[in-house]
PDB file of C-alpha atoms in Angstrom:
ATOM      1  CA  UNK A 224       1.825 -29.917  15.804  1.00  0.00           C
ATOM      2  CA  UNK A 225       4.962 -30.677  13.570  1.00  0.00           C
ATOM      3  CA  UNK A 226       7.057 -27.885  12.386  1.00  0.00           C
ATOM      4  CA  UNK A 227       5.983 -28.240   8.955  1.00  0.00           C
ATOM      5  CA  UNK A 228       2.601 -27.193  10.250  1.00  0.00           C
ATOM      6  CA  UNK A 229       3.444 -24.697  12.625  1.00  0.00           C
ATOM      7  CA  UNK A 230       5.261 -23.115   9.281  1.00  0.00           C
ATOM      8  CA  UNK A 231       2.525 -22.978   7.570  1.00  0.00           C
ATOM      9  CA  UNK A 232       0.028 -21.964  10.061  1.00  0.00           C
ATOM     10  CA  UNK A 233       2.783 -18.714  10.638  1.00  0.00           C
ATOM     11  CA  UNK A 234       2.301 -17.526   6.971  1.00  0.00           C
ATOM     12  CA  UNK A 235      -1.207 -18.158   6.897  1.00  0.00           C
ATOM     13  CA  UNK A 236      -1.136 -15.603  10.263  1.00  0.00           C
ATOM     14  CA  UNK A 237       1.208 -13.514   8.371  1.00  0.00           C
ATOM     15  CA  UNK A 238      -0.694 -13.206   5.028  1.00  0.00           C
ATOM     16  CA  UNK A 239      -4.198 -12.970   6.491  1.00  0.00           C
ATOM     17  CA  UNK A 240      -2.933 -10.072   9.133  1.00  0.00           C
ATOM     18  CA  UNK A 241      -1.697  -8.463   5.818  1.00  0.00           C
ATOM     19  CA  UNK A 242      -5.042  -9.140   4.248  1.00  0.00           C
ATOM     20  CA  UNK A 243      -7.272  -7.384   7.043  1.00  0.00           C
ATOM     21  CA  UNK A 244      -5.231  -4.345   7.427  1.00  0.00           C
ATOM     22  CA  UNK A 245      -5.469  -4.122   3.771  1.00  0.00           C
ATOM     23  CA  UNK A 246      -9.008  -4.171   3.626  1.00  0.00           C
ATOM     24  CA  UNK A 247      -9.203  -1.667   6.966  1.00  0.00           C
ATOM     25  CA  UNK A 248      -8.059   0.906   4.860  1.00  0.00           C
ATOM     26  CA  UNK A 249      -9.152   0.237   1.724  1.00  0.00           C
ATOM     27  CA  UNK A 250     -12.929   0.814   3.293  1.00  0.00           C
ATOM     28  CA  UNK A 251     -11.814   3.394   5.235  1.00  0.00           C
ATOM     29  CA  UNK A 252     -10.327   5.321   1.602  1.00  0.00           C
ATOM     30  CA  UNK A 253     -14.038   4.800   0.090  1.00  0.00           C
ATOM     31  CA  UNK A 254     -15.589   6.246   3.169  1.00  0.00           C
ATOM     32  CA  UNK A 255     -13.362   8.813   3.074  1.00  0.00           C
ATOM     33  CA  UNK A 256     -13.918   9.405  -0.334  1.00  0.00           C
ATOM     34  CA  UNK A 257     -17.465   9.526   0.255  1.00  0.00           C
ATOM     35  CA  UNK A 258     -18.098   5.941  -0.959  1.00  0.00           C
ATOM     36  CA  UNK A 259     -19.637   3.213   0.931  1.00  0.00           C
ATOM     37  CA  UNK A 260     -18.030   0.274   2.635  1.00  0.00           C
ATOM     38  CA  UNK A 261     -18.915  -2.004   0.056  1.00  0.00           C
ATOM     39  CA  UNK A 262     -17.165  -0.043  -2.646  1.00  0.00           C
ATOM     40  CA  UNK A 263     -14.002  -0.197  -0.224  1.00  0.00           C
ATOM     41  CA  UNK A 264     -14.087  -3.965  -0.505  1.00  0.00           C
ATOM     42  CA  UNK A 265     -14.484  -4.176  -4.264  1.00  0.00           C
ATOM     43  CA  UNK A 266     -12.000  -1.974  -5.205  1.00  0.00           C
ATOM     44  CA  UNK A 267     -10.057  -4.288  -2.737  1.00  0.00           C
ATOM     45  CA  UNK A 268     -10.828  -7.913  -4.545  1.00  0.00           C
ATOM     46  CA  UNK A 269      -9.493  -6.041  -7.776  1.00  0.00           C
ATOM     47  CA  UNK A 270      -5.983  -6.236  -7.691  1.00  0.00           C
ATOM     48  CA  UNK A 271      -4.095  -9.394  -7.907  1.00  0.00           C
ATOM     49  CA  UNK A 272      -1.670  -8.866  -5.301  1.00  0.00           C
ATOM     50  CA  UNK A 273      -4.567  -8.941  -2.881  1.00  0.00           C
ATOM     51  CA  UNK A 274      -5.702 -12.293  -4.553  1.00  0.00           C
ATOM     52  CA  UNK A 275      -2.934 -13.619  -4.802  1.00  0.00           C
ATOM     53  CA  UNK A 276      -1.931 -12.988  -0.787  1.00  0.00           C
ATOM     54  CA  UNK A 277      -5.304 -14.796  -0.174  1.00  0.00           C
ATOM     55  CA  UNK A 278      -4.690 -17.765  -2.617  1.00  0.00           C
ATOM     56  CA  UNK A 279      -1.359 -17.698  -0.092  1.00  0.00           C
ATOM     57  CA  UNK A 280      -3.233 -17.279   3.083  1.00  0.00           C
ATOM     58  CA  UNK A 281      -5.704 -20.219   1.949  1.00  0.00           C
ATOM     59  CA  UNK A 282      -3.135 -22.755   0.572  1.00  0.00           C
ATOM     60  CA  UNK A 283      -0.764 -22.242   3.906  1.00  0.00           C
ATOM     61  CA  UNK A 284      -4.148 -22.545   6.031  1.00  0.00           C
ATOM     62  CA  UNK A 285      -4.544 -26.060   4.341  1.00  0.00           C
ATOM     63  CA  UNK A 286      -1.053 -26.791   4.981  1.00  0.00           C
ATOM     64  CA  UNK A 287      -1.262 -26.134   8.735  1.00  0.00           C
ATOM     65  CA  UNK A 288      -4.061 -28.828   8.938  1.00  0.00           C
ATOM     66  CA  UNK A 289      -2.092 -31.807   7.446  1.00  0.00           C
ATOM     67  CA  UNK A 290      -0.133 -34.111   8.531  1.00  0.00           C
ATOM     68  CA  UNK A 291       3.317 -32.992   6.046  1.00  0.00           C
ATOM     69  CA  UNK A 292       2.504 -29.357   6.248  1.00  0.00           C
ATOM     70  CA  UNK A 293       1.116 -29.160   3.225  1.00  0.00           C
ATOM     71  CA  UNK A 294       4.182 -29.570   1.300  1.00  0.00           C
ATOM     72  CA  UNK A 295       2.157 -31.661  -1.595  1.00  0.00           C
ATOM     73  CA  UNK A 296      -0.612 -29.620  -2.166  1.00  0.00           C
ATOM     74  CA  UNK A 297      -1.618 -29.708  -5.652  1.00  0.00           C
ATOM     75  CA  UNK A 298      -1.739 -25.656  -6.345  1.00  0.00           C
ATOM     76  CA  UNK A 299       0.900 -24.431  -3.715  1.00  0.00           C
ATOM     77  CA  UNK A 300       3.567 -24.229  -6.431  1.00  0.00           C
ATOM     78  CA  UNK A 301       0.787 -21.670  -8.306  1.00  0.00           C
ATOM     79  CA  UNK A 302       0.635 -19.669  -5.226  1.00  0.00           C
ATOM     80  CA  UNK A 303       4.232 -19.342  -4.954  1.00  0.00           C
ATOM     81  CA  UNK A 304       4.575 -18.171  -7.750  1.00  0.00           C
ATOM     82  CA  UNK A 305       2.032 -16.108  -7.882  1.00  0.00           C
ATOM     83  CA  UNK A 306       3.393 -14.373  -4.635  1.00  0.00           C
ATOM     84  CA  UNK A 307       7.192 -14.068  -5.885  1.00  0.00           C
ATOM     85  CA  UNK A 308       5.809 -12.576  -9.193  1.00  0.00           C
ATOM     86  CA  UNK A 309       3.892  -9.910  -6.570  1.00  0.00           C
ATOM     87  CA  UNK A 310       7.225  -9.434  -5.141  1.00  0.00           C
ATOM     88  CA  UNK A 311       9.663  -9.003  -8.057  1.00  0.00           C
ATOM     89  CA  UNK A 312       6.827  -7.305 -10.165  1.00  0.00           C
ATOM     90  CA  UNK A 313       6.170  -4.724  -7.352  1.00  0.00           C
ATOM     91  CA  UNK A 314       9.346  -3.993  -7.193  1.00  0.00           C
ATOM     92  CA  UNK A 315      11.033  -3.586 -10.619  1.00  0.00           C
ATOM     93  CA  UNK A 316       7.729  -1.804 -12.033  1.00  0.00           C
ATOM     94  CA  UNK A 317       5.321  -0.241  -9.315  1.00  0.00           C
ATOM     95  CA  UNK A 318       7.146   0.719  -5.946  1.00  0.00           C
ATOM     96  CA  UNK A 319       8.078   4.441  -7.401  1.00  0.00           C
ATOM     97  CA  UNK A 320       4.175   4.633  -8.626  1.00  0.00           C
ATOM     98  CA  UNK A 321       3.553   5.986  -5.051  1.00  0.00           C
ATOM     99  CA  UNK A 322       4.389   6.886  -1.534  1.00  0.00           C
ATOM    100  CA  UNK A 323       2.370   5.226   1.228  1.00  0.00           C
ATOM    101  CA  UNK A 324       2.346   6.292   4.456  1.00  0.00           C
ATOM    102  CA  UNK A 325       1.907   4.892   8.344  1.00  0.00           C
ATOM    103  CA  UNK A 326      -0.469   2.152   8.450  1.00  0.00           C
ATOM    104  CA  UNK A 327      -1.206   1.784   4.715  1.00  0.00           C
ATOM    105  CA  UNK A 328       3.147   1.670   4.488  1.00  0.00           C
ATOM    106  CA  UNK A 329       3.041  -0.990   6.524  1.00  0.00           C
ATOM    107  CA  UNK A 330       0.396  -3.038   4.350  1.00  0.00           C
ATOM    108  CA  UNK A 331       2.121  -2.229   1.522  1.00  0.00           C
ATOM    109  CA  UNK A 332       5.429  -3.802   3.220  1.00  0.00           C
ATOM    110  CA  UNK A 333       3.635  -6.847   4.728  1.00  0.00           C
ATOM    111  CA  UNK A 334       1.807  -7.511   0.789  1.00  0.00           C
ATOM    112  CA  UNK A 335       4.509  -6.906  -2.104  1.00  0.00           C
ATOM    113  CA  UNK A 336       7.887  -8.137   0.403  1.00  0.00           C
ATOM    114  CA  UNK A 337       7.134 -10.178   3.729  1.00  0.00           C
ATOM    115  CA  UNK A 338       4.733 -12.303   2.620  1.00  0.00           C
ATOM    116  CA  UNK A 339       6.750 -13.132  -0.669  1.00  0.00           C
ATOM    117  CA  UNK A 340       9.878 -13.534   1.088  1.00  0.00           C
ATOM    118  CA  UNK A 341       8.212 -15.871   3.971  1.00  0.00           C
ATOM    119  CA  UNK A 342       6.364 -18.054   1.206  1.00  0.00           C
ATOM    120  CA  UNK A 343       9.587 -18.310  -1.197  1.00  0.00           C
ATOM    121  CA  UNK A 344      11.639 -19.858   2.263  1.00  0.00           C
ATOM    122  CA  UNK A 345       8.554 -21.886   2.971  1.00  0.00           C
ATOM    123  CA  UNK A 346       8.857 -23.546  -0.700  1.00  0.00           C
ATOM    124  CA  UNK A 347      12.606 -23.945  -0.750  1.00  0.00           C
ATOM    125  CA  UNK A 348      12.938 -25.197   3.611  1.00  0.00           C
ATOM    126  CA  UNK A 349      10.134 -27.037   2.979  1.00  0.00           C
ATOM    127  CA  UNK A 350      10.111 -28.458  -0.890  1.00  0.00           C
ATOM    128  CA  UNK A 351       7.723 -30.576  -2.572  1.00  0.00           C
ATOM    129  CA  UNK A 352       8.109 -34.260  -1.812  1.00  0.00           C
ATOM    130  CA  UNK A 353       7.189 -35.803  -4.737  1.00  0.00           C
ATOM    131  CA  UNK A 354       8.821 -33.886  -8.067  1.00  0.00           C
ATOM    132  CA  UNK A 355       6.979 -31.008  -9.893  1.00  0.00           C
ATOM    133  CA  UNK A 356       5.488 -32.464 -13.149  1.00  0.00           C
ATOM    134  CA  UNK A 357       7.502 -30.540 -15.861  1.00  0.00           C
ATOM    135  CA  UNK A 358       4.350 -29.111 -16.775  1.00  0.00           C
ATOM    136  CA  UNK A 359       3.012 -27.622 -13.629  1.00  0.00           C
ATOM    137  CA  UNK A 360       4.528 -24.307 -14.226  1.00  0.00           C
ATOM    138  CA  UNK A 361       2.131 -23.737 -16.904  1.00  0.00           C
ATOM    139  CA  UNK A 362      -1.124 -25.255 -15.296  1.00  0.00           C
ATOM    140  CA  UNK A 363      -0.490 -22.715 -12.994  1.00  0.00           C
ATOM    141  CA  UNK A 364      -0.521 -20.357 -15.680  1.00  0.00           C
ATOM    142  CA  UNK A 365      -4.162 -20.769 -15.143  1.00  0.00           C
ATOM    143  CA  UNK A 366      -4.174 -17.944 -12.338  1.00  0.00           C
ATOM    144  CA  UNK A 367      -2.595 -14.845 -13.805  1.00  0.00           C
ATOM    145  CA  UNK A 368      -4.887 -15.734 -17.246  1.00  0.00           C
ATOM    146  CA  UNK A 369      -7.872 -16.095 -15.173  1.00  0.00           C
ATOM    147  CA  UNK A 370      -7.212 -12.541 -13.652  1.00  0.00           C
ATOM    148  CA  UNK A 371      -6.074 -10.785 -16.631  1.00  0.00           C
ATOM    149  CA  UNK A 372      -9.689 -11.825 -18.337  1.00  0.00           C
ATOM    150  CA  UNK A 373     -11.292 -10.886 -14.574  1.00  0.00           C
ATOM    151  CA  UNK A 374      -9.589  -7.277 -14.634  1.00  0.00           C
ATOM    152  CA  UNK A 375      -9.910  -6.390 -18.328  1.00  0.00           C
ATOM    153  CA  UNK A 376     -13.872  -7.441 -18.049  1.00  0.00           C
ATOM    154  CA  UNK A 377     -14.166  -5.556 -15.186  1.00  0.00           C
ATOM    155  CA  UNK A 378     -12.100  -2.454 -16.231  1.00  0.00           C
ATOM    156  CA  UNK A 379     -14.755  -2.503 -19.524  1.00  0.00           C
ATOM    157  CA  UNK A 380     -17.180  -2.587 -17.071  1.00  0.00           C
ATOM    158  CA  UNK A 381     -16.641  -0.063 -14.329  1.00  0.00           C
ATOM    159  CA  UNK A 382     -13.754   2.064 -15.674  1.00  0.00           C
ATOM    160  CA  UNK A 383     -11.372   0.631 -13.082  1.00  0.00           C
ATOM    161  CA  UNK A 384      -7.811  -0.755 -14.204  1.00  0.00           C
ATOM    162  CA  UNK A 385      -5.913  -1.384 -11.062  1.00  0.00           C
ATOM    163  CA  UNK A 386      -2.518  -1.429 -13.133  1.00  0.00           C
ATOM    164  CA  UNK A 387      -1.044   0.978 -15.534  1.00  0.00           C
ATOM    165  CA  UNK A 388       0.257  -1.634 -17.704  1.00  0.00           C
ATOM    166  CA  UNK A 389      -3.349  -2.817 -17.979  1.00  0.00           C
ATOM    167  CA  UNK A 390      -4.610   0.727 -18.624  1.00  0.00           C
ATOM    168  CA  UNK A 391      -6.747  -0.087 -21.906  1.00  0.00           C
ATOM    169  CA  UNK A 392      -8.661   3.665 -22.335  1.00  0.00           C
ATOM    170  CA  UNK A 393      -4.761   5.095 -21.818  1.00  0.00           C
ATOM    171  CA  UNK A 394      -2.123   2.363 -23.688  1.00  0.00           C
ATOM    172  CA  UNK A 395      -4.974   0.517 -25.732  1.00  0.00           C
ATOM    173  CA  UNK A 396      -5.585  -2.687 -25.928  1.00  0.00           C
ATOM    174  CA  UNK A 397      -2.661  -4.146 -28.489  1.00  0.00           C
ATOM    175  CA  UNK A 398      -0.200  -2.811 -25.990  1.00  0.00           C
ATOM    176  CA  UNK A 399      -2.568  -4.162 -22.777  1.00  0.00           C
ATOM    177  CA  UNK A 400      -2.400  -8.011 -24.733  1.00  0.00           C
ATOM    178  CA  UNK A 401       1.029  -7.257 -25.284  1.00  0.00           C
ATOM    179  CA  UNK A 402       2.061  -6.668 -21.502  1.00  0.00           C
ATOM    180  CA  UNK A 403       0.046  -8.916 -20.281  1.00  0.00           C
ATOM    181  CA  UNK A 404       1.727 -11.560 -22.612  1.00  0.00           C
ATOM    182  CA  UNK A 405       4.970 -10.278 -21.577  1.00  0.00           C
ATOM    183  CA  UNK A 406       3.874 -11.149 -17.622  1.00  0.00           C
ATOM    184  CA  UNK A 407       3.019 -14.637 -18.978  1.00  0.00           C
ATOM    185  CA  UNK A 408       5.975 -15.156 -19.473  1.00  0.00           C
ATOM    186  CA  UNK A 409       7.637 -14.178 -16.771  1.00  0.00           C
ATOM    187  CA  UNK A 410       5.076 -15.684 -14.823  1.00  0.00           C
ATOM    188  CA  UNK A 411       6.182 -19.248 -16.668  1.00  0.00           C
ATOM    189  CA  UNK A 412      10.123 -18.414 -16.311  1.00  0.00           C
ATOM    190  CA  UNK A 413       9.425 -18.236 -12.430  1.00  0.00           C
ATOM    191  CA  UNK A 414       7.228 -21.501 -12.183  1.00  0.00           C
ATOM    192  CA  UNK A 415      10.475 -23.008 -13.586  1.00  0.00           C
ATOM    193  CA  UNK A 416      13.067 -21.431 -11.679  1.00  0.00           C
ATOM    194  CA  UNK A 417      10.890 -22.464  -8.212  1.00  0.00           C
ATOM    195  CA  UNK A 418      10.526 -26.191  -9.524  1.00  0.00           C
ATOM    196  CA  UNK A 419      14.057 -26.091 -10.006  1.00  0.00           C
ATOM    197  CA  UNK A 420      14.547 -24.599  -6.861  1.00  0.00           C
ATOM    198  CA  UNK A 421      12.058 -27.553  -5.326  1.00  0.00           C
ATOM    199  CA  UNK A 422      14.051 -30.393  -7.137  1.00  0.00           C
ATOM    200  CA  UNK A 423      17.498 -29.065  -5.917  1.00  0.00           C
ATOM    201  CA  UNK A 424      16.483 -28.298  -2.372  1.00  0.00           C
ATOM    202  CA  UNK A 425      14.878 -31.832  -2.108  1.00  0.00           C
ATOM    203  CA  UNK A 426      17.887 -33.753  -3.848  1.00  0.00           C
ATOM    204  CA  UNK A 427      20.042 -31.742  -1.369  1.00  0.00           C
ATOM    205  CA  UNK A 428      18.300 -32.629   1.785  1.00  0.00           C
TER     206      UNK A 428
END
């Protein structure tokens, strides 16, 4: 197996070991909480940090079985992004939100900072070989819009908004649209900044 492989199969490891322990103790909170297993596991597929570590976990997996590791698959710039908006968003906005403890600590450290960090060095040691179209930044805009409509429908639903900034019954929905257009954006800026990032680190090696 060719480095480029063996890089990708590691953050596949990395990001699905994340994953499981996630969802461990994410049933394990419903239970607790007198819930089922089941509701463990949706209240796990609602956050976008989770689906976003598995849109990581999947592209990487792909990576690891081809030949170039992977480094011209046709949504991996989405999932990098994705991830490093996780990362930076976590961060700046959510990491004083709450105080996890022990195991669920550890998830929390393996979700919002390893796996970002390991993914950004995968994209820049191992860049692209064929140039970003200057429009892939937004096609991968498709993600974050397609889980904005999937939490907002299912916060209407269930009563469930995994983020504050999403909150509709609490900051109503002009300010909700208004956030979430706000994360577009940034979401966009970032896109760019990693295809520049790809370009230079290709042009360089």
């Amino acid at each position: 197996m060719t480095p480029q492989r063996w890089s990708a199969a590691a953050l596949a490891m990395l990001a699905g070991i994340a994953l499981l322990l996630q969802l461990v103790l994410s049933i394990q909170l419903g239970i607790a909480n007198g819930r089922s297993a089941l509701y463990g596991v949706w209240q796990f597929v609602g956050y976008f940090t989770i689906l976003s570590n598995g849109l990581v976990a999947w592209i990487a997996l792909r990576g690891a079985l081809t030949a170039d590791g992977g480094r011209d698959l046709r949504w991996r710039g989405c999932a990098v992004t994705a991830i490093v908006l996780v990362g930076v968003g976590y961060h700046l906005l959510l990491r004083h939100v709450w105080n996890p403890q022990g195991a669920q600590w550890l998830a929390d450290v393996l979700l919002h900072y390893a796996v970002p960090a390991a993914t950004l060095l995968w994209w820049l040691a191992l860049p692209p070989r064929h140039p970003v179209a200057a429009t892939g930044p937004l096609q991968w805009l498709l993600w974050p819009v397609a889980y904005a409509v999937y939490a907002l429908a299912r916060g209407a639903a269930t009563g469930f908004y995994p983020y504050p900034f999403i909150d509709v019954p609490t900051l109503g929905m002009p300010r909700v649209l208004l956030n979430a257009g706000g994360l577009m954006l940034g979401f966009v800026l970032t896109g760019y900044l990693l295809r520049a990032g790809a370009h230079w680190r290709a042009r360089a090696a």
